[in-house]
PDB file of C-alpha atoms in Angstrom:
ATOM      1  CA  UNK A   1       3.245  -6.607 -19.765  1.00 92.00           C
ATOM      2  CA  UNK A   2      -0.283  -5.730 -18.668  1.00 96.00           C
ATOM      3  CA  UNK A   3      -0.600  -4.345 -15.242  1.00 97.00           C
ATOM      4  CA  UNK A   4      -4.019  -3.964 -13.377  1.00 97.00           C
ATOM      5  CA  UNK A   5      -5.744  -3.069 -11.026  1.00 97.00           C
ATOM      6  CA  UNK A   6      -8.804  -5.290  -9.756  1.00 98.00           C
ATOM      7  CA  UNK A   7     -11.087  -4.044  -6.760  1.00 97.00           C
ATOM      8  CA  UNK A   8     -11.430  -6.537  -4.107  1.00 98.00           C
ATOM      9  CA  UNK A   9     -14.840  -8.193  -3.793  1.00 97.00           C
ATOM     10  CA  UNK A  10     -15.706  -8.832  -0.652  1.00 96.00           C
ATOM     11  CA  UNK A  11     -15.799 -12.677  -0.769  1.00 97.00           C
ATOM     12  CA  UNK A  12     -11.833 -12.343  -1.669  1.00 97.00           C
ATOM     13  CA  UNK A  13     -11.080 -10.877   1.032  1.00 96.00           C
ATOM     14  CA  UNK A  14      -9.792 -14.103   2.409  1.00 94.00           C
ATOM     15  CA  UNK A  15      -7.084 -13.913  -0.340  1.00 96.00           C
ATOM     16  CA  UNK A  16      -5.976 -10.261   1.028  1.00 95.00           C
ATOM     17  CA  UNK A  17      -5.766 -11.771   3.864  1.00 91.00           C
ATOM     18  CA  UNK A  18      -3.717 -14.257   3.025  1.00 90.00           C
ATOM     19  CA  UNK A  19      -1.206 -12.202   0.645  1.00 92.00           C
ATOM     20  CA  UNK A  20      -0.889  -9.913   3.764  1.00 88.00           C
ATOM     21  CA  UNK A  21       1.180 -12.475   5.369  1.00 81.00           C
ATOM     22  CA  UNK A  22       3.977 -12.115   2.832  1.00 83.00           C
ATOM     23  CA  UNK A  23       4.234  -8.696   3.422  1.00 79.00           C
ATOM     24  CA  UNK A  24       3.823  -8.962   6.885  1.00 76.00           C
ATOM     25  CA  UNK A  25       6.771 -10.934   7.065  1.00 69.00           C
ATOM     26  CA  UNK A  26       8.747  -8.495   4.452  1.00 69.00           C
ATOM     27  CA  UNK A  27       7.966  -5.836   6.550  1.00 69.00           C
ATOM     28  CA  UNK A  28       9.255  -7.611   9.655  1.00 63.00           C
ATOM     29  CA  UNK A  29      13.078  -7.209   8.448  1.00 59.00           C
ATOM     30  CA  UNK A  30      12.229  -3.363   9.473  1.00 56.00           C
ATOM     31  CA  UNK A  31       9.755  -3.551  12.176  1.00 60.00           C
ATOM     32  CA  UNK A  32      11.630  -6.491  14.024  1.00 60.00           C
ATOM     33  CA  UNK A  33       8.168  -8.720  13.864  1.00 62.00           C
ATOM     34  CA  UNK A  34       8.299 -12.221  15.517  1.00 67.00           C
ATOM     35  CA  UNK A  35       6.992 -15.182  13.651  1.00 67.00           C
ATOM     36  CA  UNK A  36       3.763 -17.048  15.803  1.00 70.00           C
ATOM     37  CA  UNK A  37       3.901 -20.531  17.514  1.00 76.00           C
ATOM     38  CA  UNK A  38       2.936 -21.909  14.233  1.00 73.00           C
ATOM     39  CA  UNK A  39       5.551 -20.362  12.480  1.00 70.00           C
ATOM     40  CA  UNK A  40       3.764 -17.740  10.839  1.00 68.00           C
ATOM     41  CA  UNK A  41       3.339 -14.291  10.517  1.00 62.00           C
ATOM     42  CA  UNK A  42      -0.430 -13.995  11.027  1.00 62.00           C
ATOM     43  CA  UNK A  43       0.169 -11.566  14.175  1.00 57.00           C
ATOM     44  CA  UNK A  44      -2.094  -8.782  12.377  1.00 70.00           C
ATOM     45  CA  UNK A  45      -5.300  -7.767  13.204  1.00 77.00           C
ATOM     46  CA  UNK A  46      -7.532  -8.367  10.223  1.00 81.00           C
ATOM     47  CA  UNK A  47     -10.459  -6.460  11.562  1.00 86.00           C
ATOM     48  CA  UNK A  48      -7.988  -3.576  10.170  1.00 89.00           C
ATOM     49  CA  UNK A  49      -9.289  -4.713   6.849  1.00 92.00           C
ATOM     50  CA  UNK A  50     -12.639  -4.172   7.550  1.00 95.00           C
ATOM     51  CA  UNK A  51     -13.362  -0.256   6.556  1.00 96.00           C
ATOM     52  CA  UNK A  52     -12.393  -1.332   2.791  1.00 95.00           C
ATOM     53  CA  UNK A  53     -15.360  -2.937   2.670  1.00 96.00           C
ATOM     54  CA  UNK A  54     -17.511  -0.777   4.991  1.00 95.00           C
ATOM     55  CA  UNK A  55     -16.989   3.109   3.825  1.00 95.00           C
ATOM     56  CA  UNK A  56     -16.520   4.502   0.551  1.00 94.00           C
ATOM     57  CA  UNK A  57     -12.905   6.246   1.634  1.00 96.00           C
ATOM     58  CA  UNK A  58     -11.130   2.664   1.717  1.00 97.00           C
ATOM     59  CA  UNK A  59     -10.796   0.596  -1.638  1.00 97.00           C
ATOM     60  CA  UNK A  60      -8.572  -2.596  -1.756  1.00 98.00           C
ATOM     61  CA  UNK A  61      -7.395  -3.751  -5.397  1.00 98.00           C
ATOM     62  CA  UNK A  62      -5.277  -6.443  -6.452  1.00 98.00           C
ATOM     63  CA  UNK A  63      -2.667  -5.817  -8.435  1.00 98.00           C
ATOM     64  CA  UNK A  64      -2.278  -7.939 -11.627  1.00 98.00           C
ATOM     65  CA  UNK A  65       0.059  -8.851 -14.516  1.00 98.00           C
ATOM     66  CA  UNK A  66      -0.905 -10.878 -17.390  1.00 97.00           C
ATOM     67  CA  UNK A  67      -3.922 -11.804 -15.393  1.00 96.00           C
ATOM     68  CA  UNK A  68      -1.596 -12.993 -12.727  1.00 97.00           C
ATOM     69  CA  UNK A  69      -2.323 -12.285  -8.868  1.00 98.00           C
ATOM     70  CA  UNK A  70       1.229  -9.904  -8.045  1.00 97.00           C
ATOM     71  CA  UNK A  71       0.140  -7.743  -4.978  1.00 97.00           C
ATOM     72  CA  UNK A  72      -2.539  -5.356  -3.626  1.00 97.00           C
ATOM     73  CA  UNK A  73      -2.745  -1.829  -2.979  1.00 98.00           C
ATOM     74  CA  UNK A  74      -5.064  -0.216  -0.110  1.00 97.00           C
ATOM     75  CA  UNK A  75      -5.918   3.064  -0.679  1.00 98.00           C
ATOM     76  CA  UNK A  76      -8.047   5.189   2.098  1.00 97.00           C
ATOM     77  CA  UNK A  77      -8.599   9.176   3.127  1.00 97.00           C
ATOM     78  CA  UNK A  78      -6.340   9.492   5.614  1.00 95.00           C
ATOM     79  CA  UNK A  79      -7.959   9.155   8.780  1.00 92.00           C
ATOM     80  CA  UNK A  80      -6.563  12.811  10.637  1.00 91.00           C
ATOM     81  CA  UNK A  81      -6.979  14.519   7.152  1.00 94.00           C
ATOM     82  CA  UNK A  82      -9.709  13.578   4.809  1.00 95.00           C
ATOM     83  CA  UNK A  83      -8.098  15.726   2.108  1.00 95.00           C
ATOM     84  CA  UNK A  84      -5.945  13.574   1.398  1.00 96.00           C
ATOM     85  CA  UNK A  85      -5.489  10.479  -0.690  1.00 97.00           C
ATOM     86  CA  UNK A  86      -3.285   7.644   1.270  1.00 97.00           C
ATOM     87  CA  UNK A  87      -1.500   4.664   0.544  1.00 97.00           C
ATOM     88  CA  UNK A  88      -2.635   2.847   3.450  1.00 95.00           C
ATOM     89  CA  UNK A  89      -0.681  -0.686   2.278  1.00 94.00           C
ATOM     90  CA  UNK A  90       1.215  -1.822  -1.077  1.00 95.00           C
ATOM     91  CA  UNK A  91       2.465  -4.618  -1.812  1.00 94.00           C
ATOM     92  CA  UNK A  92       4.108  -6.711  -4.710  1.00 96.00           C
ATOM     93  CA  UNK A  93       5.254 -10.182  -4.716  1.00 95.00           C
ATOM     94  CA  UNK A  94       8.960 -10.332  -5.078  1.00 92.00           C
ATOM     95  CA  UNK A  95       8.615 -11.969  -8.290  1.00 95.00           C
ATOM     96  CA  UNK A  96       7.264  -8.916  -9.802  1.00 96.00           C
ATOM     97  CA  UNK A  97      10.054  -6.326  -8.244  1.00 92.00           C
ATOM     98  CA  UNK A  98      11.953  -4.519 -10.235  1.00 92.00           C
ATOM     99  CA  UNK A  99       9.965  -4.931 -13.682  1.00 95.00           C
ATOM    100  CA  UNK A 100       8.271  -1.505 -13.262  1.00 96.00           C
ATOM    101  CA  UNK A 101       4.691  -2.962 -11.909  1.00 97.00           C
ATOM    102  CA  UNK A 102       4.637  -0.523  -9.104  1.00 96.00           C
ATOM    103  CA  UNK A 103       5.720   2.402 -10.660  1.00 97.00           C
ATOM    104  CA  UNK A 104       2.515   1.429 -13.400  1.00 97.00           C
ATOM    105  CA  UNK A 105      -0.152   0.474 -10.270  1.00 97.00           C
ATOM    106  CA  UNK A 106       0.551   4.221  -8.331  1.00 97.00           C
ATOM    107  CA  UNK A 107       0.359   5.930 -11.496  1.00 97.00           C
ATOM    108  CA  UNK A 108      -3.421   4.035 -12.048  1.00 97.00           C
ATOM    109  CA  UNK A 109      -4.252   4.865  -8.632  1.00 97.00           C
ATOM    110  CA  UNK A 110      -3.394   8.474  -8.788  1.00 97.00           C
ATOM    111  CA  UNK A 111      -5.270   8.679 -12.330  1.00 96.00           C
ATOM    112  CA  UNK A 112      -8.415   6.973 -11.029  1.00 96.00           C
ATOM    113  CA  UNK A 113      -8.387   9.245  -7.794  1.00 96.00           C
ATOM    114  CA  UNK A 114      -6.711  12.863  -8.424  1.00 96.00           C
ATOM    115  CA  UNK A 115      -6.277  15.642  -5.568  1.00 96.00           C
ATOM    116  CA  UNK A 116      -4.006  15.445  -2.839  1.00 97.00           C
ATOM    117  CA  UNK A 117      -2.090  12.215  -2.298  1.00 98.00           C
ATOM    118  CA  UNK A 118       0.489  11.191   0.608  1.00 97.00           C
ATOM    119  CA  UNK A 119       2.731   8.039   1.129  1.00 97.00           C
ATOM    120  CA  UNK A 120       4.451   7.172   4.289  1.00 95.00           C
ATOM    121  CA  UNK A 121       7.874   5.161   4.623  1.00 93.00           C
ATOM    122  CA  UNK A 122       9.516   3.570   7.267  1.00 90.00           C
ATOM    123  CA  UNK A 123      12.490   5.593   7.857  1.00 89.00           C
ATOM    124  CA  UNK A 124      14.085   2.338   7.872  1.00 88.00           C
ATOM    125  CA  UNK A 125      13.015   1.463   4.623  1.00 86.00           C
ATOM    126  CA  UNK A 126      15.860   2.943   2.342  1.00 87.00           C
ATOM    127  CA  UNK A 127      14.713   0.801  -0.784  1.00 88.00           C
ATOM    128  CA  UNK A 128      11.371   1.695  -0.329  1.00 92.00           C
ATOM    129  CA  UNK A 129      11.886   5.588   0.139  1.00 94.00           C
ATOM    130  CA  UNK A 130      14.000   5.654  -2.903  1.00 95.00           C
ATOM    131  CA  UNK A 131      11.081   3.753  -5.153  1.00 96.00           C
ATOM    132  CA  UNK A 132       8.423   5.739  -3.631  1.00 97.00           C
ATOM    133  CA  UNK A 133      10.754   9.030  -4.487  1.00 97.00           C
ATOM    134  CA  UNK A 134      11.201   7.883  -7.974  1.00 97.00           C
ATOM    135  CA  UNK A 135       7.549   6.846  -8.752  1.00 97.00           C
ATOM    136  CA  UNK A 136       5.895   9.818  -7.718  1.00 98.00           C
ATOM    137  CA  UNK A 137       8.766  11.673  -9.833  1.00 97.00           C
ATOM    138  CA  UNK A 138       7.530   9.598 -13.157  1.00 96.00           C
ATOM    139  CA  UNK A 139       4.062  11.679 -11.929  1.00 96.00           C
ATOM    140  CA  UNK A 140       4.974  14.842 -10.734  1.00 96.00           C
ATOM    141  CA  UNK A 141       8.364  15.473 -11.623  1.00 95.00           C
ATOM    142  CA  UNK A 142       9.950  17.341  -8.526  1.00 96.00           C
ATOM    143  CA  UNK A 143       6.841  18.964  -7.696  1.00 96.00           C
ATOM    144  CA  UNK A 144       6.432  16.699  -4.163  1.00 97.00           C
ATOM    145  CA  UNK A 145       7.774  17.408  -0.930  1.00 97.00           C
ATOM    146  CA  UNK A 146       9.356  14.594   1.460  1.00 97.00           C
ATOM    147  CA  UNK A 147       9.224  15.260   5.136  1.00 96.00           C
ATOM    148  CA  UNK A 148       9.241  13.331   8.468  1.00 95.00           C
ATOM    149  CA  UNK A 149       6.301  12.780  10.795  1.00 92.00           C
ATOM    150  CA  UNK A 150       4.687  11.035  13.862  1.00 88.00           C
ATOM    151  CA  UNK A 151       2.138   8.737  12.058  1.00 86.00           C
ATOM    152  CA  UNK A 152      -0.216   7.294  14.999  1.00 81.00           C
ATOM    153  CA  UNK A 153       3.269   5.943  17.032  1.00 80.00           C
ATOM    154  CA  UNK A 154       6.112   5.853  14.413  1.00 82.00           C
ATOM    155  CA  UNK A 155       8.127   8.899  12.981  1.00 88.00           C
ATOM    156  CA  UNK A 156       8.156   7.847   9.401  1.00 91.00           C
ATOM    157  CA  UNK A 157       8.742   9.503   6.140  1.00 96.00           C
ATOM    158  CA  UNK A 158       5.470  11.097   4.711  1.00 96.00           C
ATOM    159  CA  UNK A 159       5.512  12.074   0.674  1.00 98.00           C
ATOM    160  CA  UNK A 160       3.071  14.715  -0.389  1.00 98.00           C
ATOM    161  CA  UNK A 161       1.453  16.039  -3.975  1.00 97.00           C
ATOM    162  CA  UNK A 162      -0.912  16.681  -5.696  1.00 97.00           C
ATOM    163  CA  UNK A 163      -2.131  15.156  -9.176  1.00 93.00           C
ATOM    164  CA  UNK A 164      -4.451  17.356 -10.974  1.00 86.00           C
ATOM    165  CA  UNK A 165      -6.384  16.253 -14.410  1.00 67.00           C
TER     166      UNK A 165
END
């Protein structure tokens, strides 16, 4: 299995944007998310999107297997501490869970961009937390910490450390 990651060209966007909707609607099992009048789950603001394509700090990628579109990953400084690396949104289609593709794509990321890295979890999130745990483990070993934190106006969980060269 080949796993990649592709940075998103600006005139793709539109397929970000469209992929966001499925995990938009994952994501509502936890956030409690209502589907529009159209049925839906377009209820995001995609202006969000647009620092990955204005400031060097943001970079979208698609995620890949085979050559096959499986998710995106949006990674960004984090905006109240520019030291660090952040995993602003990941996501991979269901059809890929389970094989090992995200554990591969955060392990690219954190190659391509070393220094200090944090992800943030829903505290609702159990599955999540416990892949996020074990992926940065396959990097780092035990040398992360896990905490909880306000992020903007959820307490979440936030996972810190550091990949050096």
């Amino acid at each position: 299995m080949e796993v990649q990651l592709v940075k998103i060209e600006r005139e793709e966007r539109h397929v970000l944007e469209n992929l966001f909707c499925y995990y938009v609607y994952d994501m509502s099992e936890y956030m409690k998310w209502n589907l529009a009048k159209d049925g839906t789950f377009r209820g995001y603001d995609v202006s969000k999107f647009n620092p990955y394509w204005n400031r060097d700090d943001h970079i979208p990628y698609f995620i890949k297997v085979n050559n096959e579109l499986a998710g995106f990953v949006l990674i960004r400084r984090y905006p109240s501490d520019l030291t660090l690396y952040d995993v602003d949104q990941f996501f991979v289609l269901r059809k890929f869970k389970g094989q090992g593709v995200g554990k591969l794509v955060l392990a690219q990321v954190v190659k391509a961009f070393l220094g200090k890295w944090q992800i943030r979890i829903l505290l609702e999130n159990s599955g999540a937390l416990s892949f996020w745990k074990s992926a940065v483990s396959n990097i780092v070993g035990e040398d992360y910490t896990l905490s909880k934190a306000n992020d903007v106006d959820l307490v979440m969980f936030f996972i810190h450390f550091e990949a050096a060269s």
